Structures are given as C-alpha cells and as structure tokens.
Coordinates of C-alpha atoms in Angstrom, one line a residue:
M1 CA 101.2 20.3 40.8
Y2 CA 98.6 22.8 41.1
K3 CA 100.7 24.5 43.7
F4 CA 103.2 25.1 40.8
I5 CA 100.7 26.3 38.4
D6 CA 99.7 28.9 41.0
S7 CA 103.2 29.6 41.4
Y8 CA 103.8 30.0 37.7
L9 CA 100.9 32.3 37.2
K10 CA 102.3 34.6 40.1
S11 CA 105.7 34.6 38.5
V12 CA 104.3 35.7 35.1
F13 CA 102.4 38.5 36.7
Y14 CA 105.5 39.6 38.6
E15 CA 107.5 39.4 35.5
R16 CA 105.2 41.6 33.6
E17 CA 103.2 43.5 36.0
K18 CA 101.3 45.6 33.6
Q19 CA 99.4 42.6 32.3
I20 CA 97.0 43.4 35.0
I21 CA 96.0 46.4 32.8
S22 CA 95.4 44.1 29.8
L23 CA 93.5 41.8 31.9
V24 CA 90.9 44.3 33.1
K25 CA 90.5 46.1 29.9
D26 CA 90.2 43.0 27.9
F27 CA 88.0 41.0 30.3
I28 CA 86.4 43.4 32.5
I29 CA 85.6 46.7 30.5
P30 CA 82.6 46.2 27.8
D31 CA 83.8 46.8 24.3
K32 CA 81.8 49.9 24.0
L33 CA 83.4 51.5 26.9
K34 CA 87.3 50.6 26.3
D35 CA 88.1 53.8 24.4
K36 CA 86.7 55.9 27.3
A37 CA 88.4 53.9 29.9
K38 CA 92.1 55.0 30.7
I39 CA 93.8 52.3 32.9
E40 CA 97.0 52.9 34.8
L41 CA 98.8 50.6 37.1
I42 CA 99.6 52.3 40.3
E43 CA 101.4 49.5 42.3
I44 CA 101.5 46.0 43.3
I45 CA 100.7 45.4 46.9
P46 CA 102.8 43.3 49.2
V47 CA 100.8 40.5 50.9
K48 CA 101.1 40.6 54.4
E49 CA 100.1 37.4 56.2
E50 CA 99.1 39.0 59.3
Y51 CA 96.2 40.8 57.4
Y52 CA 94.7 37.4 56.5
I53 CA 93.1 34.4 58.1
K54 CA 94.2 31.0 57.4
A55 CA 95.1 31.7 53.7
I56 CA 96.5 34.8 51.9
P57 CA 95.5 36.4 48.4
D58 CA 97.6 35.3 45.4
Y59 CA 98.2 38.7 43.7
I60 CA 97.0 42.1 44.7
S61 CA 97.4 45.5 42.6
K62 CA 96.1 48.9 42.7
I63 CA 94.8 50.5 39.5
R64 CA 93.6 53.7 38.3
I65 CA 90.5 53.8 35.8
N66 CA 90.3 57.4 34.7
E67 CA 90.2 59.4 38.0
E68 CA 89.2 56.5 40.3
E69 CA 91.3 54.2 42.2
Y70 CA 90.6 50.4 42.6
Y71 CA 92.2 47.3 44.2
V72 CA 92.3 44.3 41.9
N73 CA 92.6 40.9 43.7
I74 CA 93.6 38.0 41.3
E75 CA 93.2 34.4 42.6
F76 CA 94.9 31.4 40.5
Q77 CA 92.9 28.4 40.7
S78 CA 92.6 24.8 39.4
S79 CA 89.2 24.1 40.6
I80 CA 86.2 26.2 41.9
K81 CA 85.2 25.4 45.2
R82 CA 82.7 26.8 47.8
D83 CA 85.5 27.8 50.1
I84 CA 87.5 29.7 47.4
I85 CA 84.7 32.1 46.9
F86 CA 84.3 32.7 50.6
K87 CA 88.1 33.2 51.0
T88 CA 88.0 35.6 47.9
S89 CA 85.2 37.5 49.7
L90 CA 86.9 37.7 52.7
Y91 CA 90.0 39.1 51.1
N92 CA 87.4 41.6 49.5
L93 CA 86.3 42.8 52.9
L94 CA 89.9 43.1 54.3
L95 CA 91.1 45.2 51.2
S96 CA 88.0 47.3 51.4
K97 CA 89.2 48.8 54.7
E98 CA 89.7 51.9 52.8
L99 CA 86.1 52.8 52.4
D100 CA 86.6 54.8 49.3
K101 CA 88.3 52.0 47.2
E102 CA 86.1 49.4 45.3
V103 CA 87.7 45.7 44.8
I104 CA 87.7 44.0 41.6
S105 CA 87.9 40.3 42.4
L106 CA 88.9 37.7 39.4
I107 CA 89.7 34.2 39.5
L108 CA 91.8 32.9 36.6
L109 CA 90.7 29.2 36.1
L110 CA 92.7 26.3 34.9
D111 CA 90.4 23.4 35.1
K112 CA 89.5 20.8 32.5
K113 CA 86.5 19.6 34.7
E114 CA 84.9 23.0 34.3
G115 CA 85.2 22.5 30.5
K116 CA 85.3 25.2 27.9
E117 CA 81.5 26.2 27.7
K118 CA 81.8 29.2 30.0
S119 CA 84.2 32.1 29.2
I120 CA 83.7 34.9 31.9
Y121 CA 81.1 34.2 34.4
Y122 CA 80.1 34.8 38.0
Q123 CA 80.5 31.9 40.5
E124 CA 77.9 31.8 43.3
S125 CA 78.2 30.2 46.7
S126 CA 76.0 30.9 49.8
K127 CA 76.0 30.5 53.5
R128 CA 73.1 28.7 54.7
I129 CA 71.1 27.3 57.6
R130 CA 69.9 23.7 57.1
I131 CA 66.8 22.4 59.0
G132 CA 65.9 18.9 58.0
N133 CA 65.1 19.3 54.1
E134 CA 65.0 23.1 54.3
I135 CA 67.6 25.3 53.4
I136 CA 67.7 29.0 54.6
K137 CA 70.2 31.1 52.6
T138 CA 72.0 33.8 55.0
N139 CA 74.5 35.3 52.7
I140 CA 75.3 35.0 49.1
Y141 CA 78.8 35.5 47.6
K142 CA 79.8 36.1 44.1
V143 CA 83.3 36.3 42.1
L144 CA 84.0 37.0 38.5
V145 CA 85.7 33.8 36.9
I146 CA 87.9 33.9 33.7
N147 CA 88.1 30.2 32.3
L148 CA 91.5 30.1 30.5
L149 CA 90.6 26.9 28.7
N150 CA 87.4 28.8 26.9
D151 CA 88.1 29.1 23.2
K152 CA 87.2 32.8 23.0
V153 CA 89.5 33.5 25.9
K154 CA 92.5 31.8 24.6
E155 CA 92.0 33.6 21.5
K156 CA 92.1 37.0 23.1
I157 CA 95.3 35.9 25.1
R158 CA 97.0 34.6 22.1
S159 CA 96.2 38.0 20.1
K160 CA 97.2 40.3 22.7
D161 CA 100.4 41.1 24.7
Y162 CA 100.4 38.7 27.4
M163 CA 103.3 36.7 28.5
G164 CA 103.3 33.1 29.7
L165 CA 99.6 32.5 29.8
I166 CA 99.2 30.7 26.3
E167 CA 102.4 28.8 27.0
L168 CA 100.8 27.5 30.2
I169 CA 97.4 26.7 28.5
E170 CA 99.1 24.6 26.0
S171 CA 101.2 22.6 28.3
Y172 CA 98.1 22.1 30.6
E173 CA 96.0 21.0 27.7
R174 CA 98.6 18.8 25.9
G175 CA 99.9 16.9 28.9
Y176 CA 103.3 18.2 29.7
K177 CA 105.1 16.0 27.1
K178 CA 108.6 16.4 26.0
E179 CA 107.6 17.4 22.3
V180 CA 105.4 19.8 23.9
L181 CA 107.9 21.5 25.7
N182 CA 110.4 21.6 22.9
E183 CA 107.6 23.3 20.7
I184 CA 106.9 25.9 23.5
I185 CA 110.5 26.7 24.2
R186 CA 111.1 27.3 20.1
E187 CA 107.8 29.6 20.3
I188 CA 109.5 31.6 23.3
E189 CA 112.7 32.0 21.5
G190 CA 110.8 33.2 18.5
K191 CA 109.0 35.7 20.3
I192 CA 112.5 36.9 21.8
N193 CA 113.8 37.4 18.3
K194 CA 110.5 39.1 17.1
G195 CA 110.8 41.5 20.2
E196 CA 107.6 40.5 21.6
Y197 CA 109.4 39.0 24.9
K198 CA 112.7 40.7 26.2
E199 CA 115.6 38.5 26.3
E200 CA 116.0 38.3 30.1
E201 CA 112.0 37.9 30.6
G202 CA 112.1 35.2 28.0
K203 CA 114.8 33.2 29.7
R204 CA 112.9 33.6 33.0
L205 CA 109.8 32.3 31.4
K206 CA 111.6 29.3 30.1
I207 CA 112.8 28.4 33.4
I208 CA 109.4 28.8 35.2
I209 CA 107.7 26.5 32.5
G210 CA 110.7 24.1 32.8
M211 CA 110.1 24.0 36.4
L212 CA 106.3 22.9 35.8
Y213 CA 107.4 20.0 33.2
I214 CA 110.2 18.6 36.0
E215 CA 107.6 18.8 38.5
K216 CA 105.1 16.9 36.5
G217 CA 107.7 14.1 36.3
A218 CA 107.4 13.4 32.7
I219 CA 110.8 14.8 31.8
S220 CA 114.1 14.7 33.9
Y221 CA 116.0 17.5 35.3
K222 CA 118.8 17.1 32.9
E223 CA 116.7 16.8 29.7
V224 CA 114.6 19.9 30.7
N225 CA 118.0 21.7 31.4
Q226 CA 119.3 20.6 27.8
M227 CA 116.3 21.9 26.2
L228 CA 116.2 25.2 28.0
D229 CA 119.9 25.9 27.1
I230 CA 120.6 28.3 29.9
D231 CA 123.9 28.4 31.8
K232 CA 123.7 27.2 35.4
E233 CA 124.9 30.4 36.6
D234 CA 122.2 32.2 34.7
Y235 CA 119.7 30.3 36.8
I236 CA 121.0 32.1 40.1
K237 CA 121.2 35.6 38.3
L238 CA 117.8 35.3 36.8
Y239 CA 115.7 33.7 39.8
K240 CA 117.1 36.5 42.3
R241 CA 115.1 38.9 40.0
N242 CA 111.7 37.2 40.9
P243 CA 110.9 36.1 44.2
M244 CA 108.2 33.6 43.0
L245 CA 110.7 32.2 40.5
K246 CA 113.1 31.6 43.5
D247 CA 110.5 29.6 45.3
I248 CA 110.0 27.4 42.3
V249 CA 113.5 26.8 41.6
D250 CA 114.5 26.1 45.1
T251 CA 111.7 23.8 45.5
V252 CA 112.7 21.7 42.4
Y253 CA 116.4 22.0 42.3
G254 CA 117.0 22.3 46.0
K255 CA 120.6 21.0 46.6
Q256 CA 121.7 21.7 43.2
M257 CA 120.8 25.4 43.3
K258 CA 122.5 25.9 46.6
E259 CA 125.6 24.3 45.1
M260 CA 125.4 26.4 42.2
E261 CA 125.0 29.5 44.5
K262 CA 128.0 28.6 46.6
I263 CA 130.2 28.2 43.3
L264 CA 129.0 31.6 42.1
K265 CA 130.0 33.2 45.3
E266 CA 133.4 31.6 45.5
K267 CA 133.7 32.8 41.8
E268 CA 132.9 36.5 42.9
K269 CA 135.0 36.2 45.7
Q270 CA 138.0 35.2 43.5
L271 CA 137.1 37.8 41.1
E272 CA 137.2 40.4 43.9
K273 CA 140.5 39.1 45.1
E274 CA 142.1 39.4 41.7
K275 CA 140.7 42.9 41.3
K276 CA 142.2 43.9 44.5
E277 CA 145.6 42.3 43.6
V278 CA 145.6 44.0 40.2
L279 CA 144.7 47.4 42.0
K280 CA 147.5 46.8 44.5
E281 CA 149.9 46.1 41.7
K282 CA 149.0 49.4 40.0
E283 CA 149.3 51.3 43.3
Q284 CA 152.9 50.0 43.5
I285 CA 153.7 50.8 40.0
L286 CA 152.4 54.3 40.5
K287 CA 154.2 54.6 43.7
E288 CA 157.4 53.6 42.0
K289 CA 156.8 56.2 39.1
E290 CA 156.3 58.8 41.6
E291 CA 159.5 58.0 43.3
I292 CA 161.4 58.1 40.2
L293 CA 159.8 61.6 39.4
K294 CA 160.6 62.8 43.1
E295 CA 164.3 61.9 42.4
K296 CA 164.3 63.5 39.2
E297 CA 162.9 66.8 40.5
K298 CA 165.2 66.9 43.3
E299 CA 168.3 66.5 40.9
I300 CA 166.8 69.4 38.8
I301 CA 166.6 71.5 41.8
K302 CA 169.9 70.8 43.0
V303 CA 171.6 72.1 39.7
L304 CA 169.5 75.1 40.0
V305 CA 170.4 75.8 43.7
I306 CA 174.1 75.2 43.0
T307 CA 174.1 77.6 40.0
K308 CA 172.0 80.4 41.5
L309 CA 173.0 80.4 45.1
P310 CA 176.5 81.2 46.7
K311 CA 177.8 78.2 48.8
E312 CA 176.6 79.4 52.2
K313 CA 173.3 79.4 50.9
Q314 CA 173.4 76.0 49.5
K315 CA 172.6 74.3 52.9
I316 CA 168.9 74.6 51.9
L317 CA 169.4 71.5 50.0
I318 CA 169.4 69.3 52.9
E319 CA 165.9 70.7 53.6
I320 CA 164.7 70.2 50.0
Q321 CA 166.2 66.3 50.0
K322 CA 163.8 65.6 52.9
I323 CA 160.7 66.5 51.0
E324 CA 158.3 63.7 50.2
E325 CA 155.5 65.6 48.5
I326 CA 156.1 65.9 44.8
E327 CA 153.7 69.2 44.6
K328 CA 156.0 71.0 47.0
L329 CA 159.2 69.9 44.8
L330 CA 157.4 71.2 41.8
K331 CA 156.5 74.6 43.4
I332 CA 160.4 75.0 44.6
K333 CA 161.4 74.2 41.0
E334 CA 159.2 77.0 39.6
I335 CA 160.6 79.3 42.1
M336 CA 164.3 78.5 41.2
L337 CA 163.4 79.0 37.5
L338 CA 162.5 82.8 38.4
D339 CA 165.0 85.6 38.5
L340 CA 165.4 86.5 42.1
E341 CA 167.8 87.4 44.9
P342 CA 169.6 84.7 46.9
D343 CA 167.8 85.7 50.2
E344 CA 164.3 85.6 48.3
Y345 CA 165.1 82.0 46.8
I346 CA 165.6 81.0 50.5
Q347 CA 162.6 82.7 51.9
A348 CA 160.3 81.5 49.2
I349 CA 161.6 77.8 49.6
K350 CA 161.2 77.8 53.5
E351 CA 157.6 79.1 53.1
I352 CA 156.8 76.1 50.8
I353 CA 158.4 73.4 53.1
Q354 CA 156.5 75.1 56.1
K355 CA 153.3 74.8 54.5

C-alpha cells in the first residue's frame, strides 16, 4: 500500500511541478525572510538509476533562491527508519557532485505511528561502533522531516495552493472508505469549478486517488470507476501525460488498460482510414472537375482558332487537344483573345506548348 502512496505523491508533484516552490517557501524559509526570498523552479531532474546504489531518490528538482541555485531532494515516506536517513544522506552526497550546489533534503511523512505532535523537525541517525555496552558514534546524519499529519502542517496545506496533498491526508486518516472517496471526488470537482484545479489535472487527480482506494481493496474497480465518472478512453489519454500515473494505472488495471489501449488504437486506425478515404474521394472530385474545365477551355480555344485562323493554320488544334495542363490552356486562351496576326498566334501557342 505504501508503495502506492509514494507513487501518488510523486504523481501529484509531477502534475503541479511548481508545488516545490510553495513547499520550500512555506516550510523551509522563516516567516521574517519570506518577502526577501524570490524562489524559482529551474528544472525537474530526471533520476538515473546508474547514479545511485540499491535505491534511487523519489523526486529531485533544481531551484533558484534569489541568485543562488540549489538541489531539492524530496523523499515520500510512510515511516522513519535509520536506513532512510542514511540513504537520503547518500543521495545528498551524490547530488553535491557539483561542489557549488547545496542540497535541500526533505522527507514528506505520512505515518500514524509518528503521531501529530511534531510538525517540522530534524530526524537524526548515526553510524556507530559497538564494543560490549559501549557505543562510539562515528557519523551523525540529519534530514528535515515534514509531518503531513500535524494539524499546523495540514492547516497550511489546506489554505495554500497545493494539489492532492489534503486529499491524500483525508483518505489516509479516515480509512479509505467509500463515503470518504465520494466526499473527496465532490471536493475535487468543486475545486475544478472554482478554477483551483484545471479540468485535466483534476481528472488526473481523481484517477490517481481512485487507484489508491482500489489498491486498498475496500472498494471495487467498478464502484470506483462509476464514482470517478471518467470515460474509459480518457484514462489512456490522461495517463500518457504522467509517467507515474501510467505506472499506477498499469499496475491496478493491468489487462483492462491494455485492452482499452488496443481498442483506442483500432479506433484511431479506423479514423485514419476514413480520413484517407474522404481525402481520396475529394481528390477524385477535384480531378473530375479539372477534366470538365479542361474540356470546356479546349472548346473555347477551338472556336477562337476556327474564327481567327485560316484553315491551313488550324492544324495547331491537334497539338492543343493533347495538352493536359490547365494552366497552358488558360494561357493559350488569353493569347487567342488578343488581336494578332495568324503567324503570331501560332508562334505564341507553340512557345506555350514547348514550355
């Protein structure tokens, strides 16, 4: 289950990348310095497995605070263990390969065992040598933890422009029940109507949170699907936008999603085929119209040639009848409408034919 909570949080931050700015400003920068701190998101850093040992970071970004650049490493955790602190410190070391960059490491914690007392605090772990009852500390590691279940933290998240965090907290605290999901879906739809969530990101958020409830096992796939009220084809269109969401949907829906994708591809192929047929039909109609126009122009030219040229010069009609380009026929018609001598007509027509 916690694997899906981690995926949920990654998806939420992927959907609204600038939440990282709010997170740093609201939970890292002291109130007295907020007005002085101009924070910008530079980029989300792709996580490459080959850079890390055994485990890889959850979410890394690069930000600028005033003139300085920093890495921000966010870990999403359902419990605090010593190895998490060590791993996070390892990530910090690897991220700091650019010596001029500092690393801001945060753990977003969702854990009932931790309780609600602590809000933002440093969690410490140490490496040690044990000799009998004696312990010799060799290294001490610290990571800043944001406890999402703390009331002050929740109040700040609820009052700010965060997407998906309060929905997850409510689901976690209230036990992933059907009535809870119903309430959360209505809340999300209300935020879409108010413009707090864009329509597409709101849809994606409903899918992501729906996956959590399905994975918990309290509500069936069909029930969740009815409550979400999202077309099957929308699932594929929406999950392609977010790789993390794709992973969740693929895991939960498995075969159903593959079948839906297959149906969508077949529909796309059929639509493409119909477009080609319509285009071919239009081309045929245009071709027929052009043939009619060519015959019409040839008739007009024939009348003009017979009217303006003596019989011995009218042999040029044979050459004119062989012309297929409508542009040449129109130019010959223009020539025949001029007041020229017979030989001048013949010479001009031959020049057009030979081009």
